JSON list of C-alpha atoms in Angstrom, two decimals:
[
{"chain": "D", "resi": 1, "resn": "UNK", "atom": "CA", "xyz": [-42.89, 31.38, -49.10]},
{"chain": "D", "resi": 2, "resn": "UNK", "atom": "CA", "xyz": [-40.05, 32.86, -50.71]},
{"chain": "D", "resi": 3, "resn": "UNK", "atom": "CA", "xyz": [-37.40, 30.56, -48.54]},
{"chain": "D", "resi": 4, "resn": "UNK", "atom": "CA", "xyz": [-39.00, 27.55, -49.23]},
{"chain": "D", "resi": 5, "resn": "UNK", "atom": "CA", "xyz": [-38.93, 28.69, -52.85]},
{"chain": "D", "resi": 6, "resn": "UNK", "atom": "CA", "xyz": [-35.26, 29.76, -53.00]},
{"chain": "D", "resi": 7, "resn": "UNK", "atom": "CA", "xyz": [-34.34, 26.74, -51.36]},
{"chain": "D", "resi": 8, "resn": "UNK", "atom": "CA", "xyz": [-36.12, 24.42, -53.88]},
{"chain": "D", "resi": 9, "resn": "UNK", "atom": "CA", "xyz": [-34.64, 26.19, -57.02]},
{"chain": "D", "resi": 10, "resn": "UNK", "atom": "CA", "xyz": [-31.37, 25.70, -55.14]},
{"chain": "D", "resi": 11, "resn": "UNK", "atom": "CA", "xyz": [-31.70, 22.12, -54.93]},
{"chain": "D", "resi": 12, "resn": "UNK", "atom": "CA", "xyz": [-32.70, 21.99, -58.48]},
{"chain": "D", "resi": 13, "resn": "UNK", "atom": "CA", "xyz": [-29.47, 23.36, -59.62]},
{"chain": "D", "resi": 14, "resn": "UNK", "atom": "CA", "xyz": [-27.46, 21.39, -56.83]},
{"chain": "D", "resi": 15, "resn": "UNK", "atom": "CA", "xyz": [-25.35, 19.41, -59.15]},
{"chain": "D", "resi": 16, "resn": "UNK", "atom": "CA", "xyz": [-26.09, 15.95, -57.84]},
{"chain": "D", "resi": 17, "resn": "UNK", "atom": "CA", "xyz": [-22.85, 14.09, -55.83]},
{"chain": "D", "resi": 18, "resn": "UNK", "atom": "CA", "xyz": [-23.38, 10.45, -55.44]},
{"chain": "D", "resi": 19, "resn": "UNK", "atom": "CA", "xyz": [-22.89, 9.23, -52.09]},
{"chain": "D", "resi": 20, "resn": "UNK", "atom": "CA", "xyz": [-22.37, 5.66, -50.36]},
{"chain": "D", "resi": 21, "resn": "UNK", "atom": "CA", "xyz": [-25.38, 4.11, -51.87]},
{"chain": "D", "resi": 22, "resn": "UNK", "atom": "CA", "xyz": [-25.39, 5.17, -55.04]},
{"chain": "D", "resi": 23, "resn": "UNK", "atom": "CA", "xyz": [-21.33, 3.72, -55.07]},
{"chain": "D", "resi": 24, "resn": "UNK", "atom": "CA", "xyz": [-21.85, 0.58, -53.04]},
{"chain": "D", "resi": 25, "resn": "UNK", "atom": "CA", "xyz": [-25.62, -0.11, -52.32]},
{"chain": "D", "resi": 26, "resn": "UNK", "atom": "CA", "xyz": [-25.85, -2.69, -54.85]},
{"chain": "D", "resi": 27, "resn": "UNK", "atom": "CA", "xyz": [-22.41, -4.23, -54.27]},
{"chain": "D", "resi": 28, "resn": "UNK", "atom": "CA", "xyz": [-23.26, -4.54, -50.38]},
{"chain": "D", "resi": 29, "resn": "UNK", "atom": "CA", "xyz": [-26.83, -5.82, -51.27]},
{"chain": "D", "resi": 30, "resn": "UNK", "atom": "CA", "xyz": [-25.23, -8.42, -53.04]},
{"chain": "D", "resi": 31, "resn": "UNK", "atom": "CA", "xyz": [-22.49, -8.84, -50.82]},
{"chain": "D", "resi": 32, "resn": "UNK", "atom": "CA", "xyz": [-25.44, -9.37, -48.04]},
{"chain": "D", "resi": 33, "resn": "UNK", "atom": "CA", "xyz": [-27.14, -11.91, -50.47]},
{"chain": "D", "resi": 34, "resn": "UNK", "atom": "CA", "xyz": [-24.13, -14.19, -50.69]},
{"chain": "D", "resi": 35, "resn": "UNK", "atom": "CA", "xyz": [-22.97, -14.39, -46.90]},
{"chain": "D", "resi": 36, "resn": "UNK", "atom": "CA", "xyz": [-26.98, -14.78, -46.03]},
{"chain": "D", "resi": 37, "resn": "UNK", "atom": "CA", "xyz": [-27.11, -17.91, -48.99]},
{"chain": "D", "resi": 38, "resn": "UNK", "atom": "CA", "xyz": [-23.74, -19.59, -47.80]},
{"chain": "D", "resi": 39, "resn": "UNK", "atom": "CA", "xyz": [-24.33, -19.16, -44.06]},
{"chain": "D", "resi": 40, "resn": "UNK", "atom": "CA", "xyz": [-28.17, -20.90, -44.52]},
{"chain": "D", "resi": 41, "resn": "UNK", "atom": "CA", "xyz": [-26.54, -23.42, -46.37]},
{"chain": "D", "resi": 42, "resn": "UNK", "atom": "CA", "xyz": [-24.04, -24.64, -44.55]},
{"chain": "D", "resi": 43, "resn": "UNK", "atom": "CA", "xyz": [-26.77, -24.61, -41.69]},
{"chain": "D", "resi": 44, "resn": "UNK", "atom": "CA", "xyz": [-29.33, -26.64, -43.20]},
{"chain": "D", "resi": 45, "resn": "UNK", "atom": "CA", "xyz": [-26.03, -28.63, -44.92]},
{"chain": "D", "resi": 46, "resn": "UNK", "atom": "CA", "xyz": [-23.54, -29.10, -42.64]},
{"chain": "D", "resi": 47, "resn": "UNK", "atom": "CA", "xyz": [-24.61, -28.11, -39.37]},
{"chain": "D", "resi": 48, "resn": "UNK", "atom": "CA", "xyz": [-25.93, -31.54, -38.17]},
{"chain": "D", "resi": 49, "resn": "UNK", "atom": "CA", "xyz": [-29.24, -30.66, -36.99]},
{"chain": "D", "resi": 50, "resn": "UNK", "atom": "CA", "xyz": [-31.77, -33.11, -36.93]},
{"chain": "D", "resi": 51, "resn": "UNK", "atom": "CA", "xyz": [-34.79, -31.66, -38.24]},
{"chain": "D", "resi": 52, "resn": "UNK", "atom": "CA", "xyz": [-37.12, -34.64, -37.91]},
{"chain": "D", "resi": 53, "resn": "UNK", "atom": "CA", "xyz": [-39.51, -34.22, -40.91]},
{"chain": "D", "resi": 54, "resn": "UNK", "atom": "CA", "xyz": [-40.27, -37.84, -41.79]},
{"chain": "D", "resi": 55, "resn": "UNK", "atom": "CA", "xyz": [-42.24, -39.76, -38.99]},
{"chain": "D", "resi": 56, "resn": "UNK", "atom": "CA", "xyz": [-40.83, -42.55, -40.79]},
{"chain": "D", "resi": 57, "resn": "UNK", "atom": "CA", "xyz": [-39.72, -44.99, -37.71]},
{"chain": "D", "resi": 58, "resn": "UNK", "atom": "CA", "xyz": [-40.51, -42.78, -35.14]},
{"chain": "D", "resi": 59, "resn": "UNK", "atom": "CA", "xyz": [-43.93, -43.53, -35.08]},
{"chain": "D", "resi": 60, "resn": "UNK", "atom": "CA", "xyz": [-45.18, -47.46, -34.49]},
{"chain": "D", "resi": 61, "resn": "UNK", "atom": "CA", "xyz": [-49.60, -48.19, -35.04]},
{"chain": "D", "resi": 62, "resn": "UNK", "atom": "CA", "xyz": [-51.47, -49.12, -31.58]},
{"chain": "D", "resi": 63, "resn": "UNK", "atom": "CA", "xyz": [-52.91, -52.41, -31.42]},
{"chain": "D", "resi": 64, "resn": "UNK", "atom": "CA", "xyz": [-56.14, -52.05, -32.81]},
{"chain": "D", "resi": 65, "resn": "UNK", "atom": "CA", "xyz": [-59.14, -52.34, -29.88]},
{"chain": "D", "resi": 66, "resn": "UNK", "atom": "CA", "xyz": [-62.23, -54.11, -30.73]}
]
């Protein structure tokens, strides 16, 4: 009991040193937000796919049968 002790009172008085995350998480994050927004839109955009929402001329009524 007394390690697990020692060792949490040493971590308490660990002065705290920022690491990658706490420099760059946010900057990445938003770096990851942009490339994700600009690559989707030049996809739905640019890309030339035909997506084929509307049946708008694609689909003709049958004759109607009596």
């Amino acid at each position: 009991a007394r390690g697990i002790r020692h060792t949490a009172v040493r971590q308490a008085h660990h002065k705290y040193e920022s690491d990658f995350h706490d420099k760059y998480g946010n900057l990445v994050l938003l770096g990851g937000a942009v490339v994700f927004t600009a690559v989707w839109g030049y996809v739905l955009t640019q890309a030339g796919i035909e997506w084929g929402l509307s049946p708008i001329g694609r689909i003709t009524p049958k004759e109607w049968k009596e």
